Coordinates of C-alpha atoms (C1' of nucleotides) in Angstrom, one line a residue:
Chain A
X1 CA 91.8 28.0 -120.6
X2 CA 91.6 27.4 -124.2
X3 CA 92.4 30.0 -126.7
X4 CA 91.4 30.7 -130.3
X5 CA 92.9 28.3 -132.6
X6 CA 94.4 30.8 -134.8
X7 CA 94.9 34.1 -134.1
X8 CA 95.3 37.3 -135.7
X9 CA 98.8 37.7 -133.5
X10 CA 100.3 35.5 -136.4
X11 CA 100.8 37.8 -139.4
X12 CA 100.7 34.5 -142.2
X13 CA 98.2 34.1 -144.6
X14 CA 96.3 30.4 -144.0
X15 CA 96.2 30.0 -148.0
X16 CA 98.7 30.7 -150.5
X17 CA 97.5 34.0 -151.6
X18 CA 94.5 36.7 -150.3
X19 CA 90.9 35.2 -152.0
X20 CA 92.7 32.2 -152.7
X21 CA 90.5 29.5 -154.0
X22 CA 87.3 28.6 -152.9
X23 CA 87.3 25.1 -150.9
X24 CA 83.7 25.4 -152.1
X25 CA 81.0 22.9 -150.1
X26 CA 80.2 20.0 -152.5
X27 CA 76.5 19.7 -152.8
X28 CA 75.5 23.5 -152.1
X29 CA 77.9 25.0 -154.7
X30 CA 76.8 27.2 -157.6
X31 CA 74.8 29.8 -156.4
X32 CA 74.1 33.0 -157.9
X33 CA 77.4 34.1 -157.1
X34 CA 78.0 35.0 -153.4
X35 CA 77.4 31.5 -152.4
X36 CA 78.3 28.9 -149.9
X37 CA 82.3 29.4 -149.8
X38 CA 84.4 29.4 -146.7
X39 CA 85.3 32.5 -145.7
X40 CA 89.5 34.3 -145.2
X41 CA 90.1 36.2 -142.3
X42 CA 89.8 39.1 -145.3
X43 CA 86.4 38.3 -145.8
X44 CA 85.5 38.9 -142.5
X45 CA 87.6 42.3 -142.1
X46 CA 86.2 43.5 -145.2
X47 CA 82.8 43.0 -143.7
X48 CA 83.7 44.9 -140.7
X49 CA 85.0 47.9 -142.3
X50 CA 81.9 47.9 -144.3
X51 CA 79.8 47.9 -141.2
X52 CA 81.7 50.6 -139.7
X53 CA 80.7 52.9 -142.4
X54 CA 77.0 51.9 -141.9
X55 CA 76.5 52.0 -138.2
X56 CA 80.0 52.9 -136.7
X57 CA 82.3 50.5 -134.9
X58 CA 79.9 49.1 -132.7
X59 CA 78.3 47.8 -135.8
X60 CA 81.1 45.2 -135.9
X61 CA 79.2 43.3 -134.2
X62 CA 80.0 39.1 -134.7
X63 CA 76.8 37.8 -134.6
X64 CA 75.3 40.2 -136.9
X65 CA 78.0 40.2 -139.4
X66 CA 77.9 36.6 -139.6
X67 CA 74.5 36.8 -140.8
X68 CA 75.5 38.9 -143.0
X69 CA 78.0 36.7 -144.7
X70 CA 76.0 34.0 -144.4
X71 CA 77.5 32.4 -141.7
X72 CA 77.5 32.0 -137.7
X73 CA 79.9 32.2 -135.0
X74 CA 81.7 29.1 -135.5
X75 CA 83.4 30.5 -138.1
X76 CA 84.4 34.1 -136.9
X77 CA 85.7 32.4 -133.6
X78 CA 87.9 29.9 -135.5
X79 CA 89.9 33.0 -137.5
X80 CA 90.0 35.3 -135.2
X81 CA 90.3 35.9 -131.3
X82 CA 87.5 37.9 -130.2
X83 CA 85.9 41.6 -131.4
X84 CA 88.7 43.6 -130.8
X85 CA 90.9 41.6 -133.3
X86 CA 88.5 41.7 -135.8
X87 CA 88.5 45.9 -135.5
X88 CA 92.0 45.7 -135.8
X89 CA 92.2 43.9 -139.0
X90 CA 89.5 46.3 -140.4
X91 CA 91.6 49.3 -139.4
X92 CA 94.7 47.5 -141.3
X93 CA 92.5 47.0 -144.1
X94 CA 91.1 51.1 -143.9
X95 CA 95.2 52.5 -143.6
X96 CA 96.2 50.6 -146.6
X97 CA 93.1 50.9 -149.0
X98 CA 91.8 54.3 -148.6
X99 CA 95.6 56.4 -148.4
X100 CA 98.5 54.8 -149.8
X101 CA 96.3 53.5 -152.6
X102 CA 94.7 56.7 -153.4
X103 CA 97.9 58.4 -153.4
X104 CA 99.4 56.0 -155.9
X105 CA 97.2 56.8 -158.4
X106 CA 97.6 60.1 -157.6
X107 CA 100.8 60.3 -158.4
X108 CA 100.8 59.2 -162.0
X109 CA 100.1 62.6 -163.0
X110 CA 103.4 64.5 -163.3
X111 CA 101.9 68.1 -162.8
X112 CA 101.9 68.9 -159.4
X113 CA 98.8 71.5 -160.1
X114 CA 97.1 68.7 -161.2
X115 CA 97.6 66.5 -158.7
X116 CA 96.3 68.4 -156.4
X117 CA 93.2 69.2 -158.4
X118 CA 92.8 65.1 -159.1
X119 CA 93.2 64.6 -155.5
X120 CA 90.2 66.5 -154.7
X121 CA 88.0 65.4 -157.3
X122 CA 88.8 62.0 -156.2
X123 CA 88.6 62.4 -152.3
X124 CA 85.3 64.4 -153.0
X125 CA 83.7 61.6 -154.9
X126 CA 84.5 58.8 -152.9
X127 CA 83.5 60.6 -149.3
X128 CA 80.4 61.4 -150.9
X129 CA 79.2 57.4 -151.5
X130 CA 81.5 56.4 -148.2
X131 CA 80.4 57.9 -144.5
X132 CA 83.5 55.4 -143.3
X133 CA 86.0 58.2 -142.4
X134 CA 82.7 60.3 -140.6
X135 CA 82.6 56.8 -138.3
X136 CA 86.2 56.4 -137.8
X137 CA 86.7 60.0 -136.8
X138 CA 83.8 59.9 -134.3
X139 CA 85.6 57.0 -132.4
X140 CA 88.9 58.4 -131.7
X141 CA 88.5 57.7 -128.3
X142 CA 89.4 53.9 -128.8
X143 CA 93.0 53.8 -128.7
X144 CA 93.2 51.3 -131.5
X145 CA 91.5 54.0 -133.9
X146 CA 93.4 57.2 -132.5
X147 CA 96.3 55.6 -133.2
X148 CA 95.0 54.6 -137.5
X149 CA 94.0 58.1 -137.4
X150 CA 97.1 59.7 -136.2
X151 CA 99.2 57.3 -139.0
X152 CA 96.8 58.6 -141.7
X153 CA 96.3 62.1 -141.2
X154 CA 100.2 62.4 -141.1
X155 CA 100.3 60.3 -144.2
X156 CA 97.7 63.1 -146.0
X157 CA 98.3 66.1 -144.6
X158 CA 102.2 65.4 -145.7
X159 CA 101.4 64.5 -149.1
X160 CA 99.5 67.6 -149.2
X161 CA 101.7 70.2 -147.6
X162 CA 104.0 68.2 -149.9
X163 CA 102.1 69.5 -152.9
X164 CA 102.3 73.1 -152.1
X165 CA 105.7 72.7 -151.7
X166 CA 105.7 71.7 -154.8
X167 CA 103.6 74.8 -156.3
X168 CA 106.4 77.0 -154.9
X169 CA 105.1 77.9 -151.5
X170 CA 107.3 77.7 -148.8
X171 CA 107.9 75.1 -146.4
X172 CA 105.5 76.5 -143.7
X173 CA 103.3 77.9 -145.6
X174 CA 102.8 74.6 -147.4
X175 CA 102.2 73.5 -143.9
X176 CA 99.6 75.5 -143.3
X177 CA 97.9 75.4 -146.7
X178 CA 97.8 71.8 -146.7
X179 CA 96.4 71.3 -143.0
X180 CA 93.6 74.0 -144.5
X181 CA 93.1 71.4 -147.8
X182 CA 92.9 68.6 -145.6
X183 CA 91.0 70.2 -143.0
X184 CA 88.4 71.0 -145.6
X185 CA 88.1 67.9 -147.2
X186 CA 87.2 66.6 -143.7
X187 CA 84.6 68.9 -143.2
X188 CA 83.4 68.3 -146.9
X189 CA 83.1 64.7 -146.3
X190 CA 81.0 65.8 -143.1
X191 CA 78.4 67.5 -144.5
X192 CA 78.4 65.5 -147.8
X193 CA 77.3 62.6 -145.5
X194 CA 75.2 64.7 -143.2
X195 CA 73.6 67.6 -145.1
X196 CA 74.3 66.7 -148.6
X197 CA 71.6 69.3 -150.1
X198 CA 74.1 72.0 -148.6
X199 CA 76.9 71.0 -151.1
X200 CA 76.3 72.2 -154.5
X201 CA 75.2 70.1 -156.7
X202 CA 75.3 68.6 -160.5
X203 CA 77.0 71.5 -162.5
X204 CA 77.7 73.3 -159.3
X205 CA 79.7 70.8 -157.7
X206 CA 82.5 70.8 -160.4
X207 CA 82.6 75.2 -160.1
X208 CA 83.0 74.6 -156.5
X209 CA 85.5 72.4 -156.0
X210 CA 87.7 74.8 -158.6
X211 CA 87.0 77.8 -157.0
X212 CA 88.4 76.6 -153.5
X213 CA 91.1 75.0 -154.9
X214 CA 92.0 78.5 -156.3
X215 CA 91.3 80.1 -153.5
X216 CA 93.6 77.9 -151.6
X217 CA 96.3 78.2 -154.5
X218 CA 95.7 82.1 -153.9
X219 CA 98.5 84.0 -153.0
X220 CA 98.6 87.0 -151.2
Chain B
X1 CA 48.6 49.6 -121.5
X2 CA 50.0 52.0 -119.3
X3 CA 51.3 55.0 -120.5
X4 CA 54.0 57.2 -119.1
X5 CA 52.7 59.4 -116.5
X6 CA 54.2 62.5 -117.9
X7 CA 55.4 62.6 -122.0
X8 CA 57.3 65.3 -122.9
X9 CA 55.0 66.1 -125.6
X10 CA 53.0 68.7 -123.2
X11 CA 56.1 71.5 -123.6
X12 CA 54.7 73.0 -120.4
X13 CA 57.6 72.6 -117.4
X14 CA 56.9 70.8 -114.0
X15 CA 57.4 73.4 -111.9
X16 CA 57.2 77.7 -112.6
X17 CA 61.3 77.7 -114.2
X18 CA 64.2 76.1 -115.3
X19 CA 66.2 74.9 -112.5
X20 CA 63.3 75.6 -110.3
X21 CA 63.7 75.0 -106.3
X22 CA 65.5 71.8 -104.8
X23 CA 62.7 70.1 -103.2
X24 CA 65.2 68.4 -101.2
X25 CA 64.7 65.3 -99.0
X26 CA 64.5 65.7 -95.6
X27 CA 67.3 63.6 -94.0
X28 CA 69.9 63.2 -97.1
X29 CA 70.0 67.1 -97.5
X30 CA 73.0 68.9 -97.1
X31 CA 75.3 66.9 -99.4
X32 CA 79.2 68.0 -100.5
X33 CA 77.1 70.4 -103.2
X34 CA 75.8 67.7 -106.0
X35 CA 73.5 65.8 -103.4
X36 CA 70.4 64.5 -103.7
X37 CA 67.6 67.0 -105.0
X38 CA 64.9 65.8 -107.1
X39 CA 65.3 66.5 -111.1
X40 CA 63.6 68.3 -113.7
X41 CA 63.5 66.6 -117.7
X42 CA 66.1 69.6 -118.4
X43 CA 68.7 67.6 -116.1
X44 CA 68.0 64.5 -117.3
X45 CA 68.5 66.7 -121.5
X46 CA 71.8 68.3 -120.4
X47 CA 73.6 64.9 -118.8
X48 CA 72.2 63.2 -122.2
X49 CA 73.9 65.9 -124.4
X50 CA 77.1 65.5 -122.2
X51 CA 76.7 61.6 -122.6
X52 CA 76.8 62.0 -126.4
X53 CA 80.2 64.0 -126.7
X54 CA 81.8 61.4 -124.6
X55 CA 80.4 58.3 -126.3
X56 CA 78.0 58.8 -129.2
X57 CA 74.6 58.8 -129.3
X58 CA 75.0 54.9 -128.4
X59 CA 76.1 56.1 -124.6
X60 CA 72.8 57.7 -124.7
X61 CA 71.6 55.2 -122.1
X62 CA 69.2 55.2 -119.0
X63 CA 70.6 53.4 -117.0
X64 CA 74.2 54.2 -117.2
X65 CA 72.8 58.1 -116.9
X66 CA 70.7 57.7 -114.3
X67 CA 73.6 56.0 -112.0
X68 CA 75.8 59.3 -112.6
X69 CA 72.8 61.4 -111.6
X70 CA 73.0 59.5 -108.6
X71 CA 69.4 57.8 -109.3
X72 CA 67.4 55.0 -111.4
X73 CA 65.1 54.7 -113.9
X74 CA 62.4 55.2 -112.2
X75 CA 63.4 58.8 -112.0
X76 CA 63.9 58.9 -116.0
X77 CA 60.8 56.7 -117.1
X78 CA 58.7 59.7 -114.8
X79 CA 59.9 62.6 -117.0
X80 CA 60.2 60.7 -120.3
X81 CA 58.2 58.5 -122.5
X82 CA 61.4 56.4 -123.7
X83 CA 64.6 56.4 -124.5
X84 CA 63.9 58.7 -127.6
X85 CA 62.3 61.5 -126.1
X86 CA 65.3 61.3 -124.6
X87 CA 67.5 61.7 -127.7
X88 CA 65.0 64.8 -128.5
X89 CA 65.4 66.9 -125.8
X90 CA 69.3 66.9 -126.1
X91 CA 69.3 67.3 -129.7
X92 CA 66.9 70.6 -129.3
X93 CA 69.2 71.3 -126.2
X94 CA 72.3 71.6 -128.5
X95 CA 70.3 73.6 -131.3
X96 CA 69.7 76.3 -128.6
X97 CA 73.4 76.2 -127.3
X98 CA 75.6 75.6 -129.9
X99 CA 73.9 78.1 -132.5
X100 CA 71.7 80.5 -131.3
X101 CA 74.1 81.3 -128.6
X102 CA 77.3 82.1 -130.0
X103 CA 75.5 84.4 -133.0
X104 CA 73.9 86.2 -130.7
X105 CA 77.6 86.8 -128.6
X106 CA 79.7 87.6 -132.4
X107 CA 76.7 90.1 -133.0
X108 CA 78.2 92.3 -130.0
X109 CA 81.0 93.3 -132.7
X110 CA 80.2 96.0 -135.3
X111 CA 83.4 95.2 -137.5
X112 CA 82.4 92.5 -139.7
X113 CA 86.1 91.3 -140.4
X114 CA 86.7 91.2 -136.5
X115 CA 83.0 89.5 -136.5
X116 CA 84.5 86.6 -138.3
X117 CA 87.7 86.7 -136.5
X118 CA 85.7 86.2 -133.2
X119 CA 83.8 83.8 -134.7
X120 CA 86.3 81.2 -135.7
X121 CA 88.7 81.9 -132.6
X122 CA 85.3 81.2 -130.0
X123 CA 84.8 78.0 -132.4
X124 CA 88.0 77.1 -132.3
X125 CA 88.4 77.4 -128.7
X126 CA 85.1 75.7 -128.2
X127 CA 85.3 72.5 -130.5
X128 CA 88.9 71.8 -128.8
X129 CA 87.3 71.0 -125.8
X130 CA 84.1 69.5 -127.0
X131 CA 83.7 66.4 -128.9
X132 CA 79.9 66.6 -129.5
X133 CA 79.5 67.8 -132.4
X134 CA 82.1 65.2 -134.1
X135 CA 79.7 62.5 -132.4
X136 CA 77.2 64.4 -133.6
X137 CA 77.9 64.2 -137.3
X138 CA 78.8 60.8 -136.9
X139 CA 75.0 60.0 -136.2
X140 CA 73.4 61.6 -139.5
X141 CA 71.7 58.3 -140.4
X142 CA 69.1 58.6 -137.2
X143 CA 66.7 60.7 -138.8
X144 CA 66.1 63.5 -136.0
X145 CA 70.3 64.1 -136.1
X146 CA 69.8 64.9 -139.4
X147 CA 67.5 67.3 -139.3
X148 CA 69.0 69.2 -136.4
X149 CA 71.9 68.9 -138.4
X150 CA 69.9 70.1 -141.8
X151 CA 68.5 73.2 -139.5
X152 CA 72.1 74.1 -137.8
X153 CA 74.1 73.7 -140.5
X154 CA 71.6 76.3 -143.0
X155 CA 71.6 78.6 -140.0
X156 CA 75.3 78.5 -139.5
X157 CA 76.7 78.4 -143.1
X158 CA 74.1 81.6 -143.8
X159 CA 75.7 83.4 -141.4
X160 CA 79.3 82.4 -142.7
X161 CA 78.2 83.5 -146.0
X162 CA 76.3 86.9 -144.8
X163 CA 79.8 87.4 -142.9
X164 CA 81.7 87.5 -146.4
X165 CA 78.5 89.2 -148.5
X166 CA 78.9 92.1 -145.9
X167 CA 82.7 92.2 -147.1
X168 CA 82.5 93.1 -150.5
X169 CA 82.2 89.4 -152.2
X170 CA 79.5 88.6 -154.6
X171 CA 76.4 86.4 -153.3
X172 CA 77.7 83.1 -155.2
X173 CA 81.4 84.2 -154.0
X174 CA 79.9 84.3 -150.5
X175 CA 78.0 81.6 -150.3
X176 CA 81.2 79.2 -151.4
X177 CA 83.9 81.5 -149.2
X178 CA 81.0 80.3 -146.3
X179 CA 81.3 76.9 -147.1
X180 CA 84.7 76.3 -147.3
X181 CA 85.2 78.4 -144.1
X182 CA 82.2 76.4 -142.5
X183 CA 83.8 73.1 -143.8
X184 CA 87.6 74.0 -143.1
X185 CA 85.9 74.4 -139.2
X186 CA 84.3 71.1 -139.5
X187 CA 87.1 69.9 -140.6
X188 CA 89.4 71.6 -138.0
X189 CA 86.9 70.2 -135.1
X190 CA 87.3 66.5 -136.4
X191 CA 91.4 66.8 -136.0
X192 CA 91.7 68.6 -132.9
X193 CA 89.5 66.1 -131.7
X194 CA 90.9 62.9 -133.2
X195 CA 95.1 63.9 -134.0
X196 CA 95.0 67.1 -131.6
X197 CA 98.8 66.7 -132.3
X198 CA 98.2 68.0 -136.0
X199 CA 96.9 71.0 -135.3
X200 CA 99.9 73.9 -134.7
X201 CA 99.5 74.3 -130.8
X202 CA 100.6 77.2 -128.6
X203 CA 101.8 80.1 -130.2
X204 CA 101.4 78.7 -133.7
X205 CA 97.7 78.1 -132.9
X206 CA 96.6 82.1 -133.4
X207 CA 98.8 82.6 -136.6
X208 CA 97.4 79.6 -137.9
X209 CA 93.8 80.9 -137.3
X210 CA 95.1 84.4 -138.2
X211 CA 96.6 82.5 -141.8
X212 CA 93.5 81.0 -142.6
X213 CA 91.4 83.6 -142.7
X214 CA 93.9 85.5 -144.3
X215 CA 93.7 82.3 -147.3
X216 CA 89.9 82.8 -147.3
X217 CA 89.6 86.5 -147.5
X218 CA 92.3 86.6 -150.5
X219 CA 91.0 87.8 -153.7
X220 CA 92.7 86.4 -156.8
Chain C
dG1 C1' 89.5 4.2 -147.1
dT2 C1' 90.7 5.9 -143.1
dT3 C1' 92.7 9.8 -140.8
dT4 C1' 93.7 14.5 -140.1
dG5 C1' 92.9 19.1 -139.7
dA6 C1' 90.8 23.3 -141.4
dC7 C1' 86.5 25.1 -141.0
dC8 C1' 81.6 25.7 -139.6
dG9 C1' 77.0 24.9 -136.7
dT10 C1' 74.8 25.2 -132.4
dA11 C1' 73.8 25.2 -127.7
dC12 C1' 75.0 27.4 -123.4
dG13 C1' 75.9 30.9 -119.8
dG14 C1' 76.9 35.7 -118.9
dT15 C1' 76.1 40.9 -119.2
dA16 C1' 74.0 45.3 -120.5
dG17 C1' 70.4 47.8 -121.5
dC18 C1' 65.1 48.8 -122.5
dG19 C1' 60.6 49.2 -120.8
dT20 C1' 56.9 47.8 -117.2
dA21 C1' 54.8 47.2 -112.8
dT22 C1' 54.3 48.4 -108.5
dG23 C1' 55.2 50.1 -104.1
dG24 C1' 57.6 53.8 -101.2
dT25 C1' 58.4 58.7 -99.7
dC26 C1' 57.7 63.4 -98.9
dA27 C1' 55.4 68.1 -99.3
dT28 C1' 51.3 70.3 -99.8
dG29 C1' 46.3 71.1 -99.3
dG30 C1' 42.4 70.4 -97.2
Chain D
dC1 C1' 45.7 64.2 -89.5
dC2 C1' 44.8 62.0 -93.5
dA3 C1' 44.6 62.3 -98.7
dT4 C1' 46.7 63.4 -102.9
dG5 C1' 50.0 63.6 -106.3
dA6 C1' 54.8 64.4 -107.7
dC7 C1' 58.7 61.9 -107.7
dC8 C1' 61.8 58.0 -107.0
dA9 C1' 63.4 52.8 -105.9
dT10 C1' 63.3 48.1 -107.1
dA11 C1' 62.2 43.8 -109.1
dC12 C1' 61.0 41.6 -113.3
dG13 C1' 60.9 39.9 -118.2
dC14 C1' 62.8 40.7 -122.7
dT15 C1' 66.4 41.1 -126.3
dA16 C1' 71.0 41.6 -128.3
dC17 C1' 75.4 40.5 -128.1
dC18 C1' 80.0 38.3 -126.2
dG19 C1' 82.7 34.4 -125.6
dT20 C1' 83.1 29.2 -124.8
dA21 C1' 82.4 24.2 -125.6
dC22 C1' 81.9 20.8 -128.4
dG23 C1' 80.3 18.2 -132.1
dG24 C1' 79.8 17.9 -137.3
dT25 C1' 81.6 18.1 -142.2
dC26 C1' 84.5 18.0 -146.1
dA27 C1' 89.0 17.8 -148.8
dA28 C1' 93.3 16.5 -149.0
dA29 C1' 97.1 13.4 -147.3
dC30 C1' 98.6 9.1 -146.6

DNA sequence: GTTTGACCGTACGGTAGCGTATGGTCATGG
DNA sequence: CCATGACCATACGCTACCGTACGGTCAAAC
């Protein structure tokens, strides 16, 4: 009849600020850098996220990930409830890094053209190192994730409709073209992760990328 | 040191042909339709396959299969070596069905146009219902997914691209019309699949399809 | 300098799945 | 009518992981 100590149920921060300072261990401190520090509720959602992208959610995995960050679990179960927090708080963590971020800087550019065109250089260099969103959209069947996913495709396929609204076209048309956009950016990360030596490469890759985006800007 | 009785790295089949005669049990015959008949490796490939659209290749897993077959492992460990041979014979399963198939049925249509039309309205149809392939994708870091995914991605991205060559474009023009169309589907399978409620539904659905191929036919 | 509380280590029991061993059943062939 | 072999059931040990219980440690508060 005991519960967790803390849970993730209560939205405040234990220290003053996220990788606040290090309460480092007094004879074990100064290692080569990732060494012997306790550990935020970040640190451990971090992890997560990065093991979904290597081995899908049920790499996020306590035990393992503790070993990972150097530490058992006597720590995970002291800030967090059990597994299915901890995929919560790495699905927090994916919604705010890899979307409204992304669009931010995306939206110092003033041409809308241009946007578009830095968008998909961006979006196609990142998928390429990152087989996150491949894991994420192979688990929609957890509720949890359908429901990140849902959020986040709304998020990008509205700043992209957005766009070609932008460029002139009209609302529905915008629509459409941006669900095509986004639609093939999905795909792109697919087979960037999967078959990479489909996608063309070195000079290639840069010819490509601007022929589709004209084709998609094509109006006929 | 025991071996399993019968690998399935002999190709030849138990008995003269697929789906071959029930050999049913004396007594427990005469079930609702789905009783008990003795199984051939092919049963034990296609519940696999259906075990990976609904949970990955993780739900790949004798013993949960075996109870929805309505028998044990010591039906399974019979037919198969492991759990891998397994994992084989559905992935060579779903090259044969997913690929070879539908080609073969799009041939039927002289118009090349209409060829791609048919194409992407059969895989649009399909990948709505089917899950698999997302799963599928999702697994490209097991080495045997990614070479059934190397081998039915070439197959299916050549044919794309001989779709649009036998329309007029250029080679190069084909070959990145074939991708993007090929990655728009991916694309298009992931969000049906993940935010169904993206995708235009109902009457939208066909213009959409109709739109998009308009987009990628366009010549600007 | 003791106390407090945040944080971690470790041992434990429970479950799911893999693979093995071995015996049971039934149809066919002699 | 028994022997053979294809096919299945069951019990077993092994490993990985979940979640719990509880004791240990260290820094700050007093």
């Amino acid at each position: 009849m005991v519960m967790a100590r803390r849970s993730t149920d209560d939205p405040q921060v234990p220290h003053g600020s996220p990788s606040d300072g290090p309460r480092h261990r007094g004879k074990t401190g100064g290692g080569t850098g990732g060494g012997r520090r306790r550990l935020t509720a970040e640190d451990w959602a971090a992890a997560a996220l990065a093991a979904i992208g290597e081995g899908g959610l049920a790499a996020v995995a306590v035990e393992p990930i503790a070993t990972r960050l150097g530490t058992t679990k006597g720590s995970f179960y002291w800030h967090f409830a059990n597994r299915d927090a901890l995929v919560d708080a790495a699905l927090e963590r994916w919604e705010q890094l890899h979307t409204e971020a992304v669009i931010r800087t995306v939206e110092a550019e003033p041409d809308p053209e241009r946007r578009l065109r830095g968008l998909f250089a961006h979006a196609s260099a990142a998928s390429a190192a990152d087989p996150l969103e491949v894991s994420l959209l192979a688990t929609a069947a957890e509720p949890r994730v359908a429901a990140a996913l849902r959020r986040v495709t709304d998020r990008r396929v509205g700043y992209v409709a957005g766009l070609f609204a932008a460029l002139g076209f009209p609302a529905a048309e915008a629509r459409r073209r941006g669900l095509l956009a986004y639609t093939a950016y999905l795909g792109h990360t697919q087979l960037g992760h999967a078959v990479p030596e489909s996608l063309p490469g070195g000079t290639d890759r840069d010819r490509y990328l601007d022929s589709v985006i004209d084709t998609l800007l094509c109006r006929g």
